[in-house]
PDB file of C-alpha atoms in Angstrom:
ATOM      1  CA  UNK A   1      63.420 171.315 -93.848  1.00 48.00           C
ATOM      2  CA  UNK A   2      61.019 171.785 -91.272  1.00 46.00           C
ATOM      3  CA  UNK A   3      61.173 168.069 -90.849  1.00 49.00           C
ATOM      4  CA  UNK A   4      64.654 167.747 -90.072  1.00 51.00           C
ATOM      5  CA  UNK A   5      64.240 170.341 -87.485  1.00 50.00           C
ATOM      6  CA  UNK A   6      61.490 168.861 -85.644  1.00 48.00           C
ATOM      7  CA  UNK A   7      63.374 165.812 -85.325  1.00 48.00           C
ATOM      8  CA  UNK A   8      66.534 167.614 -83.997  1.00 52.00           C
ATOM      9  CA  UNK A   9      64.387 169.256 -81.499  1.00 47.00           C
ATOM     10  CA  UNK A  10      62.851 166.079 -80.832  1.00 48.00           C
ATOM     11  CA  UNK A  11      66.517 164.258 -80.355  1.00 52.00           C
ATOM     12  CA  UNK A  12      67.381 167.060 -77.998  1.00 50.00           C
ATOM     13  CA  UNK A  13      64.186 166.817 -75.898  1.00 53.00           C
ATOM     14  CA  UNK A  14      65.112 163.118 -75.314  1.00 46.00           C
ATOM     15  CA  UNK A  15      68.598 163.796 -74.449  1.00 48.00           C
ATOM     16  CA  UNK A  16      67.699 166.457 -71.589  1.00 52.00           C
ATOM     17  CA  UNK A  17      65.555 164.070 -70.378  1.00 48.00           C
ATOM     18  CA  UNK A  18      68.032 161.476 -70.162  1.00 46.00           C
ATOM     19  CA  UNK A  19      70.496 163.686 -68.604  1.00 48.00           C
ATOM     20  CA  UNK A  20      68.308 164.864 -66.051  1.00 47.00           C
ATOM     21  CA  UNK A  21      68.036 160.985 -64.621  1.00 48.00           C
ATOM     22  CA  UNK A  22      72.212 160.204 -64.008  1.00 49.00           C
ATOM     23  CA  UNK A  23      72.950 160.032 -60.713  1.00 51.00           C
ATOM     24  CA  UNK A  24      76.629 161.328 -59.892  1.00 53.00           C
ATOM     25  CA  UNK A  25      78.614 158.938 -57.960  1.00 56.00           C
ATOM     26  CA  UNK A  26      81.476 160.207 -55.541  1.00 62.00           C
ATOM     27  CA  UNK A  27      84.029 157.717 -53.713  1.00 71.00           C
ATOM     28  CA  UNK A  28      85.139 160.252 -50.906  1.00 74.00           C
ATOM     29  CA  UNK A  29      81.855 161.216 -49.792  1.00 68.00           C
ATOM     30  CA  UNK A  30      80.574 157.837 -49.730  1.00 68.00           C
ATOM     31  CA  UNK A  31      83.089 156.711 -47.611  1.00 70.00           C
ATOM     32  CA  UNK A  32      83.061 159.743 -45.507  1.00 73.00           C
ATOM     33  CA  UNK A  33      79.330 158.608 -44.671  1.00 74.00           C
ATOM     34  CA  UNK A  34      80.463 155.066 -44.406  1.00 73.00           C
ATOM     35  CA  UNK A  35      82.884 156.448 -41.451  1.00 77.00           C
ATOM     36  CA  UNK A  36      80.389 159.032 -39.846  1.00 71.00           C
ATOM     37  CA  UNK A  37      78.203 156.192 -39.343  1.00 79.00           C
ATOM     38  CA  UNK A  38      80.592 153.364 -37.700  1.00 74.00           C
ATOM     39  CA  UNK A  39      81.547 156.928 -35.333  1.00 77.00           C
ATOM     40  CA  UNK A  40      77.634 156.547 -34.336  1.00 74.00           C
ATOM     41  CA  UNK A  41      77.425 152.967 -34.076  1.00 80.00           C
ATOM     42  CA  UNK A  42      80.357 152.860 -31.796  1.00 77.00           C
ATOM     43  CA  UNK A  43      79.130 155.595 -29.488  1.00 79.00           C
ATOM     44  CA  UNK A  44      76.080 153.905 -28.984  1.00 75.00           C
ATOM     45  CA  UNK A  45      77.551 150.565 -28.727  1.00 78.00           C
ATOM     46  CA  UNK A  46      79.887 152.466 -26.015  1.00 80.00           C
ATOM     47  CA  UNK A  47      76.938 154.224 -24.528  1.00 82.00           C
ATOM     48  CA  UNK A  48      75.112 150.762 -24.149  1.00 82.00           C
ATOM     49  CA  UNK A  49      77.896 148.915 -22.393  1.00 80.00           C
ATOM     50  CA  UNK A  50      78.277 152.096 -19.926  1.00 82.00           C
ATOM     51  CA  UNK A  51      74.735 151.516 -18.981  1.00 82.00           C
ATOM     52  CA  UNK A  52      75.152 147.511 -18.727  1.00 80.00           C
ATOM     53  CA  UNK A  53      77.863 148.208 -16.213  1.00 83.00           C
ATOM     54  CA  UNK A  54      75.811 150.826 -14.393  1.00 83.00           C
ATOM     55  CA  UNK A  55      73.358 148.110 -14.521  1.00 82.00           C
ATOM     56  CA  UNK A  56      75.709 145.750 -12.941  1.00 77.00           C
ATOM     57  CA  UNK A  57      77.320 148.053 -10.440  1.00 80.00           C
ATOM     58  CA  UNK A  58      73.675 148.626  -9.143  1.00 77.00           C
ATOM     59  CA  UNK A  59      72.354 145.001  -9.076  1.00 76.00           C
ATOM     60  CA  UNK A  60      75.652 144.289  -7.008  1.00 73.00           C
ATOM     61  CA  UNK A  61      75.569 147.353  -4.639  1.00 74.00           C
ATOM     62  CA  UNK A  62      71.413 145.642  -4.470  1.00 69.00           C
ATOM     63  CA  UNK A  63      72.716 142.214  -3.638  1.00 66.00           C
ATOM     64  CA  UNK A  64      74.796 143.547  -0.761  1.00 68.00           C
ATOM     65  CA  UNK A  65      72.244 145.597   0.295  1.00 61.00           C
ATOM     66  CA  UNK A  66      69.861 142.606   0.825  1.00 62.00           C
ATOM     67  CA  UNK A  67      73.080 140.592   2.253  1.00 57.00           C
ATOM     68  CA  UNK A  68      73.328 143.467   4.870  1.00 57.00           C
ATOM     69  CA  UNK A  69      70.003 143.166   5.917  1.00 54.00           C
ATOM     70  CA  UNK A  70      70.004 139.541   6.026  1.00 59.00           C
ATOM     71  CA  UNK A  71      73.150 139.853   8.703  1.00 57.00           C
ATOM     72  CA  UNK A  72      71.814 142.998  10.266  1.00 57.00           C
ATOM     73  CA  UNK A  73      68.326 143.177  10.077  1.00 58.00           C
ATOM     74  CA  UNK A  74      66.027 145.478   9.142  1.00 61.00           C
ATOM     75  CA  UNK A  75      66.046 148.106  11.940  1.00 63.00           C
ATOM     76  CA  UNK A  76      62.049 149.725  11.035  1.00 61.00           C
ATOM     77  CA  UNK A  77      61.016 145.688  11.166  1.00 65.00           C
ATOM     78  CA  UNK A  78      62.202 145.354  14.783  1.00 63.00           C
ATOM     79  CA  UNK A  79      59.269 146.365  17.005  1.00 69.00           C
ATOM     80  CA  UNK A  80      59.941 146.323  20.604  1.00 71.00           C
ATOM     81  CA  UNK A  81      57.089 146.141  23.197  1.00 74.00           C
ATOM     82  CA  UNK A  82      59.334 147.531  26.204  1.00 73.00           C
ATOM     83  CA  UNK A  83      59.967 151.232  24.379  1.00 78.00           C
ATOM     84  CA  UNK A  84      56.353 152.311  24.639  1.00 82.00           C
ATOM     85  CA  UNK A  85      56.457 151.917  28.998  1.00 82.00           C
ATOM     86  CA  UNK A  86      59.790 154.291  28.807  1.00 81.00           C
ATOM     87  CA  UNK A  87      58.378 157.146  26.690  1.00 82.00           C
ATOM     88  CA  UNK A  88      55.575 156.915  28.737  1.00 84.00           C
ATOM     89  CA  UNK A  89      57.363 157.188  32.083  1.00 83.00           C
ATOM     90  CA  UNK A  90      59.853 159.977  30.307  1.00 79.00           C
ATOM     91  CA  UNK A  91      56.541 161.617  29.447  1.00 83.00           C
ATOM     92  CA  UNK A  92      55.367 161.486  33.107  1.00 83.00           C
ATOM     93  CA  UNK A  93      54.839 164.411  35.033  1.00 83.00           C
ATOM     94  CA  UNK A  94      56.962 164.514  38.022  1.00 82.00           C
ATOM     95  CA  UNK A  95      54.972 164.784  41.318  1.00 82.00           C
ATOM     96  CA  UNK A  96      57.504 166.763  43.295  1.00 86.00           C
ATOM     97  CA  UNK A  97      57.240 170.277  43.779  1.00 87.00           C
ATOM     98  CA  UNK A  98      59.819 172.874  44.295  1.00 87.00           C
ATOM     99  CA  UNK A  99      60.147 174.722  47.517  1.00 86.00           C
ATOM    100  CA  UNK A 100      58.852 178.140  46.111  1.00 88.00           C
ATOM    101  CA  UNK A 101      55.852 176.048  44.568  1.00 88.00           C
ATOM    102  CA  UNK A 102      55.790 174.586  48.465  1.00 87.00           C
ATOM    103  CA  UNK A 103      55.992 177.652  50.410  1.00 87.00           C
ATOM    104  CA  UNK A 104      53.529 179.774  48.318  1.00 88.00           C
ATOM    105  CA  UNK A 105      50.407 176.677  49.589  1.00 87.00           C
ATOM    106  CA  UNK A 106      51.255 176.968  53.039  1.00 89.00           C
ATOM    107  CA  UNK A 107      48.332 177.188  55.451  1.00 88.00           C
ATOM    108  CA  UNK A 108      48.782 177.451  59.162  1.00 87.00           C
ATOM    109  CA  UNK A 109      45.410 175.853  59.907  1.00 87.00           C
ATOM    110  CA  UNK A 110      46.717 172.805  58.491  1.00 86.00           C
ATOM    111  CA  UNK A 111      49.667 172.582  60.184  1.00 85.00           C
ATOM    112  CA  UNK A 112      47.349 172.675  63.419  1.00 87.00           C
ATOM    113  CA  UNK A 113      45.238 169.608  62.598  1.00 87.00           C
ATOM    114  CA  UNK A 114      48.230 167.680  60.769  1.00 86.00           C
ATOM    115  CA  UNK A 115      48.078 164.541  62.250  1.00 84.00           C
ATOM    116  CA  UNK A 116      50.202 162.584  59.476  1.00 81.00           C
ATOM    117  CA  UNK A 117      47.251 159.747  59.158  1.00 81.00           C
ATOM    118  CA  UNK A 118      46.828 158.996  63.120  1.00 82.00           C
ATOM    119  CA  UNK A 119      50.543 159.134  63.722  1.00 81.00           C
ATOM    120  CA  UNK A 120      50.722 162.640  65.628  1.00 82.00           C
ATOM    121  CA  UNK A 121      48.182 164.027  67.875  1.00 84.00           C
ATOM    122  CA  UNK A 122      46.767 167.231  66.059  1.00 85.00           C
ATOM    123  CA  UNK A 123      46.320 170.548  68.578  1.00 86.00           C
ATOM    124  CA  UNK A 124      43.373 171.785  66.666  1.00 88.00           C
ATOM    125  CA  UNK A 125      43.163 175.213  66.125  1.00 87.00           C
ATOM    126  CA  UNK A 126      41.763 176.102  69.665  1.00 88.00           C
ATOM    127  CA  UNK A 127      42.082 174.997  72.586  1.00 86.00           C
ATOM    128  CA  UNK A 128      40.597 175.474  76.253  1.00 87.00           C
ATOM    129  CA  UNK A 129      41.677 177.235  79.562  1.00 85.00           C
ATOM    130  CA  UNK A 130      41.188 175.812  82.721  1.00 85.00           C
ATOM    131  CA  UNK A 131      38.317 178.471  83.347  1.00 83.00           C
ATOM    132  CA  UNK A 132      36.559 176.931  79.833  1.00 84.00           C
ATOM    133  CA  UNK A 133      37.799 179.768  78.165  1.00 86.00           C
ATOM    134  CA  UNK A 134      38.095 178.542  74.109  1.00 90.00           C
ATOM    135  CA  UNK A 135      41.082 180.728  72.802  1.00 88.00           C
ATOM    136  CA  UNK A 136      42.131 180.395  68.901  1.00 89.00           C
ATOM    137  CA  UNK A 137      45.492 179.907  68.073  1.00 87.00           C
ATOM    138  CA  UNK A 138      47.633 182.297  66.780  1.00 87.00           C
ATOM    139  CA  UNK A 139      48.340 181.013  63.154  1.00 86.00           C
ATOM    140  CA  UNK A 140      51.680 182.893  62.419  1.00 86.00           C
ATOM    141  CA  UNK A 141      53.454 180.995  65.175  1.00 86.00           C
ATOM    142  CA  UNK A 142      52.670 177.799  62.726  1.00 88.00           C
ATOM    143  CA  UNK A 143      53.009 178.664  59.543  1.00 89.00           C
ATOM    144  CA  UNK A 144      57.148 177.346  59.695  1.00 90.00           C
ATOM    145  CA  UNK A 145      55.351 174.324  60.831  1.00 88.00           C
ATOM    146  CA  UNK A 146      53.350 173.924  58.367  1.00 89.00           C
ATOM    147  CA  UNK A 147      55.895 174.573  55.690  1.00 91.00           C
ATOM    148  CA  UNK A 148      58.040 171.317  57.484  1.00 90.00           C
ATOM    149  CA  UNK A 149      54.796 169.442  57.180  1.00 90.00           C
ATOM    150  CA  UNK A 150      54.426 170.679  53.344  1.00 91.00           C
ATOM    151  CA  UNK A 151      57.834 169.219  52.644  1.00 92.00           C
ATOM    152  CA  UNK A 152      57.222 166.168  54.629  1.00 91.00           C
ATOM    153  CA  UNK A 153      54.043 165.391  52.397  1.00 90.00           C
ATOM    154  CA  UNK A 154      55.778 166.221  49.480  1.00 92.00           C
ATOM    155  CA  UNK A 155      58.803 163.737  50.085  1.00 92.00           C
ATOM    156  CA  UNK A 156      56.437 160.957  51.218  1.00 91.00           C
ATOM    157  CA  UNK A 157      54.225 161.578  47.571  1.00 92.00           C
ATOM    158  CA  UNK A 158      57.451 161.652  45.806  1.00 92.00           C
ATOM    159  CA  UNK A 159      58.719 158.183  47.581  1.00 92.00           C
ATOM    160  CA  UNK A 160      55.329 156.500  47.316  1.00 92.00           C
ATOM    161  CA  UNK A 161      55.707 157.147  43.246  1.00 92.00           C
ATOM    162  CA  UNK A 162      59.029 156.542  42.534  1.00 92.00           C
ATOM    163  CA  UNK A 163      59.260 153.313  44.323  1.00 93.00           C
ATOM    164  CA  UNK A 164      55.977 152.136  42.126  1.00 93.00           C
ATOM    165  CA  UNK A 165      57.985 153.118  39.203  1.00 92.00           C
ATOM    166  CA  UNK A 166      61.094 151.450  40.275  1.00 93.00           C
ATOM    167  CA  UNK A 167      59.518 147.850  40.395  1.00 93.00           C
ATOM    168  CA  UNK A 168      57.789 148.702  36.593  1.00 92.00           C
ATOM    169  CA  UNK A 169      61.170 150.103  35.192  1.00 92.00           C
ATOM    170  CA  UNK A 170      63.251 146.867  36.912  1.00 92.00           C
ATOM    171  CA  UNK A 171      60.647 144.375  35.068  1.00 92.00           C
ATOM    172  CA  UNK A 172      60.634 146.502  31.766  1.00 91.00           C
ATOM    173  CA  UNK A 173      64.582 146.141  31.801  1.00 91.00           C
ATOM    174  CA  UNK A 174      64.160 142.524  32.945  1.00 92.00           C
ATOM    175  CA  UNK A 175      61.891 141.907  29.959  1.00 90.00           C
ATOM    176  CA  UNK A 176      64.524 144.045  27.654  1.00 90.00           C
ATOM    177  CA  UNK A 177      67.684 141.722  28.995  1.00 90.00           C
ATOM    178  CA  UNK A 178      66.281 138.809  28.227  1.00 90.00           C
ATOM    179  CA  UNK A 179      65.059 140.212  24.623  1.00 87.00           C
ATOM    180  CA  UNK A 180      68.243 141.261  24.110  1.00 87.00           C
ATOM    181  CA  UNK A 181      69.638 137.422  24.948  1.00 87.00           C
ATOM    182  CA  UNK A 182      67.286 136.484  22.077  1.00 86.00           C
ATOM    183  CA  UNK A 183      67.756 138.878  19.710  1.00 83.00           C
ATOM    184  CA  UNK A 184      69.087 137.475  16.384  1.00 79.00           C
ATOM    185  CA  UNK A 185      70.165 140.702  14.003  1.00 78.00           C
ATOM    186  CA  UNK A 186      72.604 143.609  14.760  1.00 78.00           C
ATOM    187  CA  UNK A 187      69.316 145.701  13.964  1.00 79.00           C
ATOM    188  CA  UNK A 188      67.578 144.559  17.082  1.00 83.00           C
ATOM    189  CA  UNK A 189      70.493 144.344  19.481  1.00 83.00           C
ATOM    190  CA  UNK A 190      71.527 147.949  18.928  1.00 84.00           C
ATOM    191  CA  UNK A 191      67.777 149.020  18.950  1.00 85.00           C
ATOM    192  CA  UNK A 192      67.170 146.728  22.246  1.00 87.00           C
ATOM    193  CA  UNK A 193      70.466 148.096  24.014  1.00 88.00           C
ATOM    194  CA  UNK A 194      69.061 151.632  23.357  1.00 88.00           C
ATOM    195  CA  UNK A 195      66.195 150.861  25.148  1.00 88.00           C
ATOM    196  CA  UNK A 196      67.808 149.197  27.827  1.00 89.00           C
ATOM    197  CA  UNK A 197      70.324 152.356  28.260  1.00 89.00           C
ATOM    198  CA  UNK A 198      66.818 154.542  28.519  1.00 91.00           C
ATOM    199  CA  UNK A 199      65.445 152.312  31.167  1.00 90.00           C
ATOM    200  CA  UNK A 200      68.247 152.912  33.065  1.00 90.00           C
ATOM    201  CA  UNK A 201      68.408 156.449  32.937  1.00 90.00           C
ATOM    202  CA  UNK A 202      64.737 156.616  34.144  1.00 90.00           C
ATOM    203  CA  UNK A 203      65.620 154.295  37.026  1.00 91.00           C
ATOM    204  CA  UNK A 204      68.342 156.532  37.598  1.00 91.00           C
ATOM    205  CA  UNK A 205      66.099 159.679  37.781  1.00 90.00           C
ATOM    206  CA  UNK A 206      63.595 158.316  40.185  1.00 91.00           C
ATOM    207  CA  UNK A 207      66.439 158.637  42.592  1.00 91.00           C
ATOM    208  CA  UNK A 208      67.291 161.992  41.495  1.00 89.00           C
ATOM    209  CA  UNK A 209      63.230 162.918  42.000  1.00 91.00           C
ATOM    210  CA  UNK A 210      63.362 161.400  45.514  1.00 91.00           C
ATOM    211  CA  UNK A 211      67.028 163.881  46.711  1.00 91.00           C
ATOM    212  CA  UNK A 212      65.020 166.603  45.472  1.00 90.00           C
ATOM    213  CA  UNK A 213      62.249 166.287  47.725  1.00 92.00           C
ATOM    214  CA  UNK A 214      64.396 165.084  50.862  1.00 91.00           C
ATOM    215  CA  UNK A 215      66.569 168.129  49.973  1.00 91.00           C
ATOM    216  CA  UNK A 216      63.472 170.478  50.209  1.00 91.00           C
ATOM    217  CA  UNK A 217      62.422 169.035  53.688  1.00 90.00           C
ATOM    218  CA  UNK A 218      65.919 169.088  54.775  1.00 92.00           C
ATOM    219  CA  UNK A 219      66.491 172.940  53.869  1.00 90.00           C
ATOM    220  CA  UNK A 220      63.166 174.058  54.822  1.00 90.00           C
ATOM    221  CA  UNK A 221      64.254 172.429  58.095  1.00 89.00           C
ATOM    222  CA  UNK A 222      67.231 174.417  58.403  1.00 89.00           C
ATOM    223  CA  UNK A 223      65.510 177.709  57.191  1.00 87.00           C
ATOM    224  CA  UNK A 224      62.986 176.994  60.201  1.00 87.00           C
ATOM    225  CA  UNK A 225      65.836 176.596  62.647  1.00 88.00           C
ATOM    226  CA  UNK A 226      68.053 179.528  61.187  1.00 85.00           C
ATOM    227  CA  UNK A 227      64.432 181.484  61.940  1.00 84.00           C
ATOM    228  CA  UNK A 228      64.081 180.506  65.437  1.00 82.00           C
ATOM    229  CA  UNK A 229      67.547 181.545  66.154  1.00 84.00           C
ATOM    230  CA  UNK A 230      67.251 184.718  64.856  1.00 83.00           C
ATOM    231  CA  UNK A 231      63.726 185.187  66.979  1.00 82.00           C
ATOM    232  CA  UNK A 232      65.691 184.163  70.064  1.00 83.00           C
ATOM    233  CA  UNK A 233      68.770 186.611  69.113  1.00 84.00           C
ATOM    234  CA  UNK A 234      66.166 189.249  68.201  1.00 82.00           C
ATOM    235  CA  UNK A 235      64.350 188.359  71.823  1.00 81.00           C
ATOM    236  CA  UNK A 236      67.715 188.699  73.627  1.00 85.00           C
ATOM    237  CA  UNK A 237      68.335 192.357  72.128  1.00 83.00           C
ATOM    238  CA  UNK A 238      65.028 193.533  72.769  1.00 83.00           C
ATOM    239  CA  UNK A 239      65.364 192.149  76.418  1.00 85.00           C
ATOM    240  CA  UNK A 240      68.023 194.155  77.230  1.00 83.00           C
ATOM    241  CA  UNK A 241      67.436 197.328  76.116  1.00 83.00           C
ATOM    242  CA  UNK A 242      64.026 197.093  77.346  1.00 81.00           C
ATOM    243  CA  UNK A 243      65.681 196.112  80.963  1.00 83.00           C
ATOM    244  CA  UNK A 244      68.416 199.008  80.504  1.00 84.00           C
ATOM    245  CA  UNK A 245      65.595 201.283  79.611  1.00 81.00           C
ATOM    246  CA  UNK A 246      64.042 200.247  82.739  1.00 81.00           C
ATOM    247  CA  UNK A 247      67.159 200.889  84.844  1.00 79.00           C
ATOM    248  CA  UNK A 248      67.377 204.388  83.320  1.00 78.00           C
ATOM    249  CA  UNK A 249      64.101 205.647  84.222  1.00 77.00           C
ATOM    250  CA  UNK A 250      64.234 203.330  87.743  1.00 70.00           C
ATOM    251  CA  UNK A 251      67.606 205.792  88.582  1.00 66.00           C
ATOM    252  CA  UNK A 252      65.870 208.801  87.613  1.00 68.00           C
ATOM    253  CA  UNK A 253      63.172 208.188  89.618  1.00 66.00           C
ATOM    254  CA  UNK A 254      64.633 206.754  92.504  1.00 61.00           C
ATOM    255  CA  UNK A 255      68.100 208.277  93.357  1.00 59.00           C
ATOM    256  CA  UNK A 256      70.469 207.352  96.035  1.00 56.00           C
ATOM    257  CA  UNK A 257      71.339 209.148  98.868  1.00 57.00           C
ATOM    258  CA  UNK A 258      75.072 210.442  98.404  1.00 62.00           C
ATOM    259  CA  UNK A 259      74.580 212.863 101.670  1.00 60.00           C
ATOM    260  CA  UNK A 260      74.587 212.110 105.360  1.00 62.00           C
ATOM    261  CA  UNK A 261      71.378 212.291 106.809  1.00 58.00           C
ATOM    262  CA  UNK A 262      71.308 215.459 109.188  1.00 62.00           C
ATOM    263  CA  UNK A 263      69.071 214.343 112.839  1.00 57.00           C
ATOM    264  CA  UNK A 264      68.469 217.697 115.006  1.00 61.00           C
ATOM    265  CA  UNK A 265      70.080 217.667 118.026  1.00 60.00           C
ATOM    266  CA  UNK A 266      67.436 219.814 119.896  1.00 57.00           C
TER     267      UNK A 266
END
């Protein structure tokens, strides 16, 4: 008895075991995964030819790129030895001065020994009576003088600089025209003709420097006139009242006989 049921316990042992090592097969989920797995494989198959074309777009858009520069150029390759001259002239400090700036430096002793390098005589600042007397000038009288000869100066400094940087500016766009002639990409015509435009402009503004000064000399002119008119009108009106004044007190003084004169006859 106790035989039999140690081999029935035995049989079941075994037959737990075996159970315990079937593996359960199922169609629908098989295929299911089967699916889920051909989804992935086609995304990523998608996902790779997105990037090829990307790939391709950007090689092309490349290509044309380099095509570009080949026709155009390369505009930060394109030096140009004539664009250094005009930022330095544009950089320049202009000589002239304004008329305030001219008027505030005016010294009358100048104006007396301004001889414009040997071309006028200067008066000095004294000068001599016939007796030997030495008497000093008076400086007010000259200091409108002077401010003529400040302007004068000021034009001729002005001149004397812009015509130097005339003659440089016409060879720098000489050189520039005939780089332009020569130039072989779009790149370095439009950066040449830019140049060539600012050359210009400075040329240009030379002349504008130079009206500036003559304008100063020509309106500190007329300022200097518009004074001595107004001395001689002021002259005129102090004139006559001084010479009415002097009637006045001439008739008070000395008044005219309005009576006939009486003689005695005894």
């Amino acid at each position: 008895m106790k035989t039999n049921a140690a081999l029935m316990v035995l049989i079941f042992g075994v037959a737990q075991a075996a159970h315990a090592q079937w593996i359960v097969y199922d169609p629908t989920v098989q295929a299911q995964q089967i699916m889920d797995t051909a989804q992935d494989i086609a995304k990523y198959v998608e996902m790779i030819n997105n990037q090829v074309q990307q790939i391709q777009t950007l090689t092309s858009q490349l290509n044309e790129f380099k095509h570009y520069e080949d026709l155009f150029g390369d505009p930060s390759k394109v030096v140009l030895p004539t664009a250094q001259p005009l930022v330095i002239d544009l950089t320049k400090t202009e000589l002239g001065q304004t008329l305030t700036a001219l008027e505030g430096t005016v010294d009358a002793s100048q104006a007396m020994a301004y001889s414009a390098g040997g071309l006028f005589h200067s008066v000095g600042t004294t000068f001599n009576t016939p007796q030997g007397q030495t008497v000093n000038r008076q400086t007010v009288t000259y200091l409108p003088i002077a401010a003529v000869q400040k302007t004068t100066d000021n034009y001729l400094t002005v001149s004397t600089d812009a015509a130097a940087r005339r003659v440089a500016l016409k060879q720098e766009i000489a050189v520039t025209t005939d780089q332009l002639k020569a130039a072989a990409t779009d790149a370095e015509v439009q950066k040449l003709t830019g140049v060539l435009i600012g050359l210009s402009s400075a040329l240009n503004n030379t002349d504008y420097e130079l009206n500036q000064a003559s304008a100063s000399a020509v309106v500190q002119d007329i300022a200097n006139r518009n004074d001595a008119q107004r001395q001689v009108e002021a002259q005129k009106e102090q004139q006559h009242a001084e010479f009415t004044e002097a009637v006045q007190q001439y008739g008070q003084k000395f008044r005219l006989m309005n009576t006939p004169t009486q003689f005695p006859t005894q």
